[in-house]
Backbone as ProteinMPNN parsed JSONL, in Angstrom:
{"seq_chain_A": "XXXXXXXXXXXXXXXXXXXXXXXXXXXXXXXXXXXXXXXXXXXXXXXXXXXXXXXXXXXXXXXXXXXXXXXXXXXXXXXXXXXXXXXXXXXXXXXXXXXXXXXXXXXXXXXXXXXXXXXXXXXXXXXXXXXXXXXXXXXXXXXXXXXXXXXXXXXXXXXXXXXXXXXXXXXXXXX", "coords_chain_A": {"N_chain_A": [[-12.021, -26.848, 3.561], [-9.11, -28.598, 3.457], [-6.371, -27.154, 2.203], [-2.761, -27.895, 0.305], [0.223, -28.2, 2.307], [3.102, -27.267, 3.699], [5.947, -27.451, 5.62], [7.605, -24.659, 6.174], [9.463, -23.859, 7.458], [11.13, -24.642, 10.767], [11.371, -24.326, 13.999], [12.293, -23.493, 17.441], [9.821, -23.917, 18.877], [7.922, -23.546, 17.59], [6.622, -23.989, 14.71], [6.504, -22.9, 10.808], [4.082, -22.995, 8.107], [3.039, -23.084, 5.182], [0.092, -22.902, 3.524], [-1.909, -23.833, 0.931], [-4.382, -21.725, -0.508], [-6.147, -21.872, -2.393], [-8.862, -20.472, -2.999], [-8.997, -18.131, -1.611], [-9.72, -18.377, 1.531], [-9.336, -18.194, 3.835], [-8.935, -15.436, 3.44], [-6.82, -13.931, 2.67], [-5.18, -12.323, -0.316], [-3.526, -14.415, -2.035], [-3.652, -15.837, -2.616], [-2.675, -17.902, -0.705], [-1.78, -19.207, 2.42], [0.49, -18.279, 5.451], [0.606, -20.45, 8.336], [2.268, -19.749, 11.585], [2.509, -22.389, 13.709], [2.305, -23.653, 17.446], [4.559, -25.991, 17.972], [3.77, -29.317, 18.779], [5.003, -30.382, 20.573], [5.733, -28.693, 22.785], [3.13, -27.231, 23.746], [2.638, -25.482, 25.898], [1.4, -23.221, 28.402], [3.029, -20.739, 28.366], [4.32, -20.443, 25.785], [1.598, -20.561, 24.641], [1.036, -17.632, 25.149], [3.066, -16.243, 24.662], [2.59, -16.519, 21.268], [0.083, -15.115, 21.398], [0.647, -12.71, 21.967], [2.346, -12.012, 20.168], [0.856, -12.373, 17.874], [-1.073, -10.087, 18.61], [0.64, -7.61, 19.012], [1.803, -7.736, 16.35], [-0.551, -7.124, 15.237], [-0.615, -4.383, 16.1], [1.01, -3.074, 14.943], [1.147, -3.304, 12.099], [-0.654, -1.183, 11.655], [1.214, 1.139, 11.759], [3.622, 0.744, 10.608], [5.037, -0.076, 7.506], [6.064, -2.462, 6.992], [5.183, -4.27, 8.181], [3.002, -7.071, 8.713], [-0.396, -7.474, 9.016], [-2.582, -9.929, 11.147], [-4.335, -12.322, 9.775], [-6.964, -11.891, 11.05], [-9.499, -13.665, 12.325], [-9.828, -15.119, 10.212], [-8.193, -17.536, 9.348], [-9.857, -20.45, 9.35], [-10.033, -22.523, 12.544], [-11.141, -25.784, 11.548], [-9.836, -25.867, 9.585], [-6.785, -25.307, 9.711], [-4.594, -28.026, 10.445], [-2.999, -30.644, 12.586], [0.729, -32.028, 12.647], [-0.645, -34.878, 12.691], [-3.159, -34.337, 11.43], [-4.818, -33.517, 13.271], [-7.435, -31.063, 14.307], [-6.022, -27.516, 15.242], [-6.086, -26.049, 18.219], [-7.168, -22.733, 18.188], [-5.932, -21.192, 19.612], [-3.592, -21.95, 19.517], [-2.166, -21.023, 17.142], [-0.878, -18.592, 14.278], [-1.892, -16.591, 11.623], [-0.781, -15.437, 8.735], [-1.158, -13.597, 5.548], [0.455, -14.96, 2.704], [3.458, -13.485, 1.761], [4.955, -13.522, -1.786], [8.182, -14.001, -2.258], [12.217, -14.387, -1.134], [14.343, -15.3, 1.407], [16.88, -13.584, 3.424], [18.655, -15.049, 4.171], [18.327, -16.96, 1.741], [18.946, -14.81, -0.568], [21.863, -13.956, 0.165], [22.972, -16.449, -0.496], [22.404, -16.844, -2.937], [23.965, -14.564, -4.059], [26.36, -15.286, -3.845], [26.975, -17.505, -5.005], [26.708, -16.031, -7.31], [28.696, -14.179, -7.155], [30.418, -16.172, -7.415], [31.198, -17.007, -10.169], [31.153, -14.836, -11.092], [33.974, -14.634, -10.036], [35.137, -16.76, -11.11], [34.809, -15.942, -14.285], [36.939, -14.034, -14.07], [39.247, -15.211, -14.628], [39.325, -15.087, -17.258], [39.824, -14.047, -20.69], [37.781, -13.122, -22.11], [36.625, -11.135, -20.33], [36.691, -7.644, -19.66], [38.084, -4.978, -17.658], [37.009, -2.99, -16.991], [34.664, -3.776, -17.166], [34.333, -6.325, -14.88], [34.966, -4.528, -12.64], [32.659, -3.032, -12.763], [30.716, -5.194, -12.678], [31.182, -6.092, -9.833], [30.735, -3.319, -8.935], [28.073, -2.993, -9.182], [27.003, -4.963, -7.187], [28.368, -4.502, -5.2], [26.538, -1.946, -4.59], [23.981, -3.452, -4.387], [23.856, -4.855, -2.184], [24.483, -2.837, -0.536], [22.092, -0.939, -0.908], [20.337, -2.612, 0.518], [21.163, -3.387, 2.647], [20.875, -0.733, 3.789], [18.097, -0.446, 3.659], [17.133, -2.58, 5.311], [17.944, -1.893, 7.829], [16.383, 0.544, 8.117], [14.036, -0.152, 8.288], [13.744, -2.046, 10.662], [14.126, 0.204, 12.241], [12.342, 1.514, 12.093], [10.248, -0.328, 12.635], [11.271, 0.277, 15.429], [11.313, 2.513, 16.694], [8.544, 4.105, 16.064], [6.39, 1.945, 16.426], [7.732, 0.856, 18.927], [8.987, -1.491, 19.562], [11.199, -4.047, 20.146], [13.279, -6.275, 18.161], [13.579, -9.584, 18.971], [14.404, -12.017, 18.246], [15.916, -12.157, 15.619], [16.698, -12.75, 12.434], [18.756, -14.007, 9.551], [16.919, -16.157, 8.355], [14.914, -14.982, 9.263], [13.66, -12.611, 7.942], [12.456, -11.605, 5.072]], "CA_chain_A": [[-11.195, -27.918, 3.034], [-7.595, -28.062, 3.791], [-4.963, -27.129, 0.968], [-1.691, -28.607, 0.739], [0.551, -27.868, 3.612], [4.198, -27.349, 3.513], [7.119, -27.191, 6.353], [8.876, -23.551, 5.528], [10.553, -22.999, 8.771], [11.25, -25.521, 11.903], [11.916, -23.146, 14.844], [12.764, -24.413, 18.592], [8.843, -23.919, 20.133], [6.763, -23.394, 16.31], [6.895, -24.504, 13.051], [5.642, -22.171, 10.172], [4.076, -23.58, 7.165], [2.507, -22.295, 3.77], [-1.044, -23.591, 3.263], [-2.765, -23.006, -0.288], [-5.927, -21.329, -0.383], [-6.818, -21.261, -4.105], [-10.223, -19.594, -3.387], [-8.579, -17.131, -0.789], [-11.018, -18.755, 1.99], [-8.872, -17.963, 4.588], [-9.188, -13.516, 3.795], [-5.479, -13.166, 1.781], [-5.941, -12.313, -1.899], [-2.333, -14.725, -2.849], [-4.129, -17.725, -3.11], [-1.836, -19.198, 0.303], [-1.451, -18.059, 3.738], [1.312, -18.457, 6.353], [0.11, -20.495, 9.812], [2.727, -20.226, 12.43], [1.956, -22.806, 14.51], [3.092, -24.113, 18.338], [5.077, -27.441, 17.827], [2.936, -30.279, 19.2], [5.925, -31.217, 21.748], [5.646, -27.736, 23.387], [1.756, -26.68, 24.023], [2.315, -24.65, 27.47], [0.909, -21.879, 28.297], [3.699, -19.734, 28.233], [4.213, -20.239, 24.326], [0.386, -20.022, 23.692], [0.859, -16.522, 25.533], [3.961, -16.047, 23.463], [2.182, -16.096, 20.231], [-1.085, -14.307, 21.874], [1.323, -11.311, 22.408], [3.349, -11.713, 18.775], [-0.892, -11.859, 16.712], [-1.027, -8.618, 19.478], [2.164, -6.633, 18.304], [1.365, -7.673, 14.695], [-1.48, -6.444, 14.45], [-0.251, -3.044, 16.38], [2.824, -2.629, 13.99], [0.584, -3.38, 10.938], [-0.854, -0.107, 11.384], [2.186, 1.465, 11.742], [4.576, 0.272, 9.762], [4.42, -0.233, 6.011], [6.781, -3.88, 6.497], [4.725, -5.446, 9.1], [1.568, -7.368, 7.933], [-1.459, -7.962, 10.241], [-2.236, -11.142, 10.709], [-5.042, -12.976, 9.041], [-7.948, -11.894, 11.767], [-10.434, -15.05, 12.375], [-10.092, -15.284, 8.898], [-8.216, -19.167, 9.117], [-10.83, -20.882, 10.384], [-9.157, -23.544, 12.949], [-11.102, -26.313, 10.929], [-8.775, -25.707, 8.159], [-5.487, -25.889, 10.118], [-4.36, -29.373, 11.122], [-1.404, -30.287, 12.612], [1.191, -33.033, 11.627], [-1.695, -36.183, 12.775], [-4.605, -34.273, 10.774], [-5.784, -32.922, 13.746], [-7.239, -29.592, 13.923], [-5.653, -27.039, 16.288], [-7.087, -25.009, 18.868], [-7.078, -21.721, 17.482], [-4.899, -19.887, 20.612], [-2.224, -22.439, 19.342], [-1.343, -20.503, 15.545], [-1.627, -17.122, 13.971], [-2.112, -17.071, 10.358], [-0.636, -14.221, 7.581], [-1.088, -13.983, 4.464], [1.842, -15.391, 1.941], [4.238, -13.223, 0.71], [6.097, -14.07, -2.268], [9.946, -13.88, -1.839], [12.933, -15.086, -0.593], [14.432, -15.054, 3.117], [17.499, -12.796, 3.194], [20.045, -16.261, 3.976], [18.598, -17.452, 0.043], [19.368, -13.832, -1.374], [22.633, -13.854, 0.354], [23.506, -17.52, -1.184], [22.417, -16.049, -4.432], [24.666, -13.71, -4.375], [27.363, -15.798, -3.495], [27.042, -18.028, -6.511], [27.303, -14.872, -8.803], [30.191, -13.731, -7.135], [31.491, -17.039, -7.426], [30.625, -17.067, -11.03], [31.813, -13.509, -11.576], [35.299, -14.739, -10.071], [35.73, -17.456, -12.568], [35.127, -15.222, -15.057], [37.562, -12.654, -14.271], [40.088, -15.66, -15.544], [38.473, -15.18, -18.64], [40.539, -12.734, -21.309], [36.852, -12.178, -22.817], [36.068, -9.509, -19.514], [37.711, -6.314, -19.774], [38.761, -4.988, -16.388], [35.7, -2.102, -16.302], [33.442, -4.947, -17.299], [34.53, -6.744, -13.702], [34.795, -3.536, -11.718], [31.056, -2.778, -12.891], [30.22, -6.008, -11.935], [31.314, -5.838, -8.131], [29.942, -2.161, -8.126], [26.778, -3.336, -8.472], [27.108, -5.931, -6.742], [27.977, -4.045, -3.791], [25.152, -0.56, -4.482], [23.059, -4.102, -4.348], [24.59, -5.101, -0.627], [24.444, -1.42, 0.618], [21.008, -0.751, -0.494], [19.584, -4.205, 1.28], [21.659, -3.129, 3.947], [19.861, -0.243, 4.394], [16.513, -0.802, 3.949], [16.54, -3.392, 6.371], [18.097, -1.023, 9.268], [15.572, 1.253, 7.9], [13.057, -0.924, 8.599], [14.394, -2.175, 11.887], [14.213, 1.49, 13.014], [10.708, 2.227, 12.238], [9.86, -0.656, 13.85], [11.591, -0.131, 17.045], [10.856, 4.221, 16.541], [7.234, 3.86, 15.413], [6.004, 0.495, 17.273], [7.864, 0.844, 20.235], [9.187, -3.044, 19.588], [12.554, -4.782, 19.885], [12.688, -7.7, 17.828], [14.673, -10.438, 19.889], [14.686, -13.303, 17.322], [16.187, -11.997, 14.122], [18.07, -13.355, 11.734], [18.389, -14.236, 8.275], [15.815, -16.774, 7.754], [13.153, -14.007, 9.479], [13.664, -11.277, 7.129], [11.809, -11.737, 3.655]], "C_chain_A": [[-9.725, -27.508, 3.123], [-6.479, -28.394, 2.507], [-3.896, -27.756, 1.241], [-0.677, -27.697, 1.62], [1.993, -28.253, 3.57], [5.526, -26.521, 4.794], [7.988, -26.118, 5.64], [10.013, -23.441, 6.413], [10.2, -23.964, 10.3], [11.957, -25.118, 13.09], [11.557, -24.311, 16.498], [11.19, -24.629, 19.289], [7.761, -23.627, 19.315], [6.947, -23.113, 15.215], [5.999, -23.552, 12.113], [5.318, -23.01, 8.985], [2.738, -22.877, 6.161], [1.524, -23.987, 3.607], [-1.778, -23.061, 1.836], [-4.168, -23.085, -0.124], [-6.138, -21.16, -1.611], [-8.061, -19.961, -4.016], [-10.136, -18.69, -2.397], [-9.989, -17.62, 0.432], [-10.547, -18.569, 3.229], [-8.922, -15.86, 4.609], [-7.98, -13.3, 3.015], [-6.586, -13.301, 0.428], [-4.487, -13.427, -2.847], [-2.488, -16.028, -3.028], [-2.977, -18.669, -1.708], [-1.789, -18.1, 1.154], [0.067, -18.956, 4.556], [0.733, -19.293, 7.803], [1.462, -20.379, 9.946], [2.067, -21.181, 13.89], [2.651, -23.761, 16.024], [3.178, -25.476, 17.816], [4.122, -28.554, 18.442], [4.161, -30.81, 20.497], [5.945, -29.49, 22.825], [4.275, -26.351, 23.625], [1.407, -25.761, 25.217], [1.989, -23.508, 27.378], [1.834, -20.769, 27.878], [4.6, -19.317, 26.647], [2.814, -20.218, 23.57], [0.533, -18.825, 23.973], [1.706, -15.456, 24.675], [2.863, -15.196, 22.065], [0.609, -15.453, 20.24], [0.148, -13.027, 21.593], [1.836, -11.013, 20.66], [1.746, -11.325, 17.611], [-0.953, -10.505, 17.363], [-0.518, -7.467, 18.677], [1.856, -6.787, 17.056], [0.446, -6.614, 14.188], [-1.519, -4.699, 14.72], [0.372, -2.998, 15.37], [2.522, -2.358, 12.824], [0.059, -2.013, 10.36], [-0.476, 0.718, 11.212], [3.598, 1.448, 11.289], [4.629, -0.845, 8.809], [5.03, -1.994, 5.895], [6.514, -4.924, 7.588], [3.56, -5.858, 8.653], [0.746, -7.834, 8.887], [-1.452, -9.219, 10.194], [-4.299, -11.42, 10.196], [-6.592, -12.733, 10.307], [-9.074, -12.719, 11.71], [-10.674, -15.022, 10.885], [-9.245, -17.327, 8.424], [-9.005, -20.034, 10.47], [-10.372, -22.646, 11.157], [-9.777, -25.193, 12.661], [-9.874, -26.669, 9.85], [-7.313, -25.451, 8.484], [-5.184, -27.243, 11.094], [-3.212, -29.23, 11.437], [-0.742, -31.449, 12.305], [0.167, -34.567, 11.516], [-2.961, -35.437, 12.008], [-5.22, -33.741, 11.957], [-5.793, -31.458, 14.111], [-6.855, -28.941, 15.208], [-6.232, -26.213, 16.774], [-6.438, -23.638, 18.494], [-6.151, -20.544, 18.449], [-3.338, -20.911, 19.924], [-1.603, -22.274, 17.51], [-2.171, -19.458, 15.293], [-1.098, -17.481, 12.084], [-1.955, -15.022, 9.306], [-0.841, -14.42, 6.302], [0.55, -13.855, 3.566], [2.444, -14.366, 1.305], [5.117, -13.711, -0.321], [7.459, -13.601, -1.803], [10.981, -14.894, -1.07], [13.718, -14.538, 0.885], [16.526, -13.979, 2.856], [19.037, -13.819, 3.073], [19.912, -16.981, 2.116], [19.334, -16.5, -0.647], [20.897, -14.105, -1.447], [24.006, -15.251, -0.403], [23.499, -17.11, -2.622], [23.428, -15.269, -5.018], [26.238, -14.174, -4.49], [28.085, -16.578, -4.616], [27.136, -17.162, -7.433], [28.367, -14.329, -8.496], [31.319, -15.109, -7.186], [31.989, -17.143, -9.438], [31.183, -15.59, -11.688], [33.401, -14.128, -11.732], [35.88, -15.882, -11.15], [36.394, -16.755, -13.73], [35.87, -14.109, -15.014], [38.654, -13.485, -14.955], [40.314, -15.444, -17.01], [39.32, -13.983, -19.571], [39.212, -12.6, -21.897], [36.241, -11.197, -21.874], [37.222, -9.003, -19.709], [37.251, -5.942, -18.1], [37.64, -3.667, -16.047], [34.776, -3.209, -16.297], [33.467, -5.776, -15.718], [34.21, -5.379, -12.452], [32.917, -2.978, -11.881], [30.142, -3.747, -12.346], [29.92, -5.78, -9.822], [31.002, -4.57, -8.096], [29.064, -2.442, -8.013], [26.202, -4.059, -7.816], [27.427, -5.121, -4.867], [27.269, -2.604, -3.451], [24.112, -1.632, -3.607], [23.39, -4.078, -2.576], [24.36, -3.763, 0.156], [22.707, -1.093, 0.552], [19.868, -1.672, 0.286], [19.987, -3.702, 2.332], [20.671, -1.973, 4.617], [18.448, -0.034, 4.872], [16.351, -1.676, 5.028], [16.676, -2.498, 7.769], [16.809, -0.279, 9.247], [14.036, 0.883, 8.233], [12.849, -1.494, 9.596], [13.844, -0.596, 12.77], [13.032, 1.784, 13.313], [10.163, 1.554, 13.001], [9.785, -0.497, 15.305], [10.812, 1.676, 17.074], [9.125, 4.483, 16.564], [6.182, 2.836, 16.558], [6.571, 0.546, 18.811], [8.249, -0.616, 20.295], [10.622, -3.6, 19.664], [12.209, -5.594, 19.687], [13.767, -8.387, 18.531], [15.08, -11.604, 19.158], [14.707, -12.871, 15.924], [17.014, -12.417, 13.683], [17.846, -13.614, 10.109], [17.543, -15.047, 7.472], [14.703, -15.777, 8.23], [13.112, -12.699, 8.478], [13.377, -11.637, 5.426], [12.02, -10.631, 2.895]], "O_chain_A": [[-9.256, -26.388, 2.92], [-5.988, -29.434, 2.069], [-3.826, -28.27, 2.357], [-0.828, -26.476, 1.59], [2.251, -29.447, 3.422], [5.868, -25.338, 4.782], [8.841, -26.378, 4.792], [11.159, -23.053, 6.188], [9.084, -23.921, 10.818], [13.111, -25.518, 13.248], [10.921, -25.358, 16.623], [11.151, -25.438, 20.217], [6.672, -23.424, 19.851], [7.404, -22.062, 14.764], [4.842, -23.348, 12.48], [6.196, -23.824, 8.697], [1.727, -22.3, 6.561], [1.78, -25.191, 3.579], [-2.162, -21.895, 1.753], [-4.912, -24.002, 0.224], [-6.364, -19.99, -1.921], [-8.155, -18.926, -4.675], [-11.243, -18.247, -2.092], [-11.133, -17.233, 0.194], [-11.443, -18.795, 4.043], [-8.935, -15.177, 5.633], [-8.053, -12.177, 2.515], [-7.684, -13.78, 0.145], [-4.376, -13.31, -4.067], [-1.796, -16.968, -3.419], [-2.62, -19.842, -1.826], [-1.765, -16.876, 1.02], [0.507, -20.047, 4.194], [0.301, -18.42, 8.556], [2.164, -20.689, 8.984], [1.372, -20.743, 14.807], [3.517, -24.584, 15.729], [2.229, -26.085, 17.324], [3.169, -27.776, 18.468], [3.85, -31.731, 21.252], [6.455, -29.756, 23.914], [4.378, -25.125, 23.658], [0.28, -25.359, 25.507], [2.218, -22.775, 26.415], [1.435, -19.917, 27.084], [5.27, -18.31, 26.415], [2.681, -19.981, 22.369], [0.149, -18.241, 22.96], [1.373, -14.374, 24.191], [2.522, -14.025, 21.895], [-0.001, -15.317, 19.18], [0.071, -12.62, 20.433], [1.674, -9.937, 20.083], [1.604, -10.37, 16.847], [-0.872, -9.606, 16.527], [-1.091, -6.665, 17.94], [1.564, -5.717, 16.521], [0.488, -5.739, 13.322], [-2.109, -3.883, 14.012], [-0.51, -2.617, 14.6], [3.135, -1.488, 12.205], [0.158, -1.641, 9.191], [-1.153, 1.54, 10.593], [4.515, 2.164, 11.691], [4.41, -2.041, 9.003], [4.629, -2.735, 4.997], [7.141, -5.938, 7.893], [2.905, -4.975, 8.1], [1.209, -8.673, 9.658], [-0.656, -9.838, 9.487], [-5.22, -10.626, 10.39], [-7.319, -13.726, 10.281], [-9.804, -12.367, 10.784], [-11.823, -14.889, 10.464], [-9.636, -18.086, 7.538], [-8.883, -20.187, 11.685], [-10.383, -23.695, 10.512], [-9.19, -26.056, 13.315], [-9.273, -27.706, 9.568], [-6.562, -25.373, 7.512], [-5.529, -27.361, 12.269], [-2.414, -28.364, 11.076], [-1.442, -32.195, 11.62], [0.185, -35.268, 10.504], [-3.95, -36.169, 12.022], [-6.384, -33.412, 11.726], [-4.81, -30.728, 14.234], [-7.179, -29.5, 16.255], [-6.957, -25.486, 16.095], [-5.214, -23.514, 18.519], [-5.805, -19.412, 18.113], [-2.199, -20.443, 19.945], [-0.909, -23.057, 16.861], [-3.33, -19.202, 15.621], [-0.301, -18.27, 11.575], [-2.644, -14.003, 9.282], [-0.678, -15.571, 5.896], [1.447, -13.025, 3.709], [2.035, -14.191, 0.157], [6.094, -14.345, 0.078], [7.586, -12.767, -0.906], [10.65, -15.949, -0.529], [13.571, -13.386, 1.293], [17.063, -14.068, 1.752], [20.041, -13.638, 2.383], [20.852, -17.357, 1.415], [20.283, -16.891, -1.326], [21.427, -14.402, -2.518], [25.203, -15.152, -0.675], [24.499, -17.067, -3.339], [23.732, -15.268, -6.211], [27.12, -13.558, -5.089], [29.232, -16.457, -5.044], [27.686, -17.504, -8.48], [29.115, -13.932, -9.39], [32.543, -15.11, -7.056], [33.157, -17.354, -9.767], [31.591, -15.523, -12.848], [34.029, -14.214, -12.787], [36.898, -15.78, -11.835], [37.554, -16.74, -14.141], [35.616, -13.182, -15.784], [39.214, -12.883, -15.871], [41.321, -15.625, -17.696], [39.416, -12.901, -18.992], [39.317, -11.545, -22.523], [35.409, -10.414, -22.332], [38.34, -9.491, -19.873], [36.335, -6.478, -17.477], [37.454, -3.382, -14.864], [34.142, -3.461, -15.272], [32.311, -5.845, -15.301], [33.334, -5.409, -11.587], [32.215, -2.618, -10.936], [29.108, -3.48, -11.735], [29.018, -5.5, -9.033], [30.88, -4.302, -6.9], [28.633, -2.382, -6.862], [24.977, -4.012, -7.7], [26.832, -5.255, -3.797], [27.345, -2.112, -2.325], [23.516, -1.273, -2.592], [23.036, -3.113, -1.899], [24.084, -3.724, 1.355], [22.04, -0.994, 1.581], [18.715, -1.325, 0.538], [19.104, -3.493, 3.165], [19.932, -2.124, 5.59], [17.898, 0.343, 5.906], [15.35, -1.507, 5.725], [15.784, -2.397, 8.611], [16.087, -0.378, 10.239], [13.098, 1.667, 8.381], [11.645, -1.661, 9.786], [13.23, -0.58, 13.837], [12.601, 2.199, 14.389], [9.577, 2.033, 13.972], [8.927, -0.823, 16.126], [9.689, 1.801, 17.564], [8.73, 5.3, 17.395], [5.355, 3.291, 17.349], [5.842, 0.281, 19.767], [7.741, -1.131, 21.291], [11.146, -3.265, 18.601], [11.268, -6.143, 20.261], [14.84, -7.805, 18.691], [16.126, -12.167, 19.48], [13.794, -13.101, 15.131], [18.102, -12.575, 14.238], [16.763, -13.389, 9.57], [17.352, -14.876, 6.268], [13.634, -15.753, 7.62], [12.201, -11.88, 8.604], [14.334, -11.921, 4.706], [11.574, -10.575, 1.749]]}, "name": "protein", "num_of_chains": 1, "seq": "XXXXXXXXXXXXXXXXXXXXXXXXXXXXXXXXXXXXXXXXXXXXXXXXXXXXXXXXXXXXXXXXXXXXXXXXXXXXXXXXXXXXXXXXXXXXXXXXXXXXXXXXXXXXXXXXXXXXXXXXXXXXXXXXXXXXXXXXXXXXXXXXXXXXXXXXXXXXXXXXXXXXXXXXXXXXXXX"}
């Protein structure tokens, strides 16, 4: 039976979208999985081969590095993914992860933006004292350096480890 089904990410050649699995019936334990699935206006071979190669590399990398996640192995059964008409897709056309919670690194970065906007108000303010601000923006940028690194750090192992260059990164791909 197919859970509800939600547009996360609208990419040039496959759309990802968060499906709930209450009774984990798909193999995650988060109650929802991830399909990425090819767009319905771009079915050619050379993007089913695409995401043949990316379930591939996944599931290499998975073993090898602690921030890649396998993918969902015949565990969404292509009954249970439709695509925007209800109908179900052939199973070379989406790979299926399970859901992490979190946010994509462009929300964090908005997040952050609004508290530094939100900080700067308040520096008008005669109720901050002038360590009280400087404490602010330190941690504010420990926060920024240690994100910073972890992600290189994570970047590295991939490429060190895996043997992978990623070619499509950016701030909505990084959770």
């Amino acid at each position: 039976q197919n859970g509800m089904r939600r547009c996360i990410h609208a990419g040039s050649w496959a759309n990802v979208y968060r499906y709930d699995d209450p009774t984990d019936a798909c193999g995650g334990n988060t109650g929802a999985v991830v399909v990425k699935a090819i767009s319905e206006q771009y079915p050619d071979d050379s993007n089913i081969e695409r995401l043949r190669k990316e379930r591939e590399i996944s599931t290499l990398l998975s073993t090898r590095c602690k921030a890649v996640r396998a993918p969902l192995a015949n565990a969404c059964r292509k009954e249970m993914i439709t695509d925007n008409q209800d109908r179900f897709l052939n199973d070379q056309r989406f790979i299926c992860f399970e859901w992490t919670p979190g946010i994509t690194l462009r929300e964090w970065i908005q997040s952050q933006q609004s508290h530094l906007h939100i900080s700067a108000a308040s520096r008008s303010s005669a109720a901050h004292s002038v360590n009280g601000i400087k404490d602010i923006s330190r941690r504010h940028l420990m926060s920024c350096i240690s994100l910073a690194y972890n992600i290189s750090k994570t970047l590295a192992e991939i490429h060190d480890v895996g043997g992978v260059i990623l070619n499509n990164l950016s701030v909505d791909h990084i959770i």
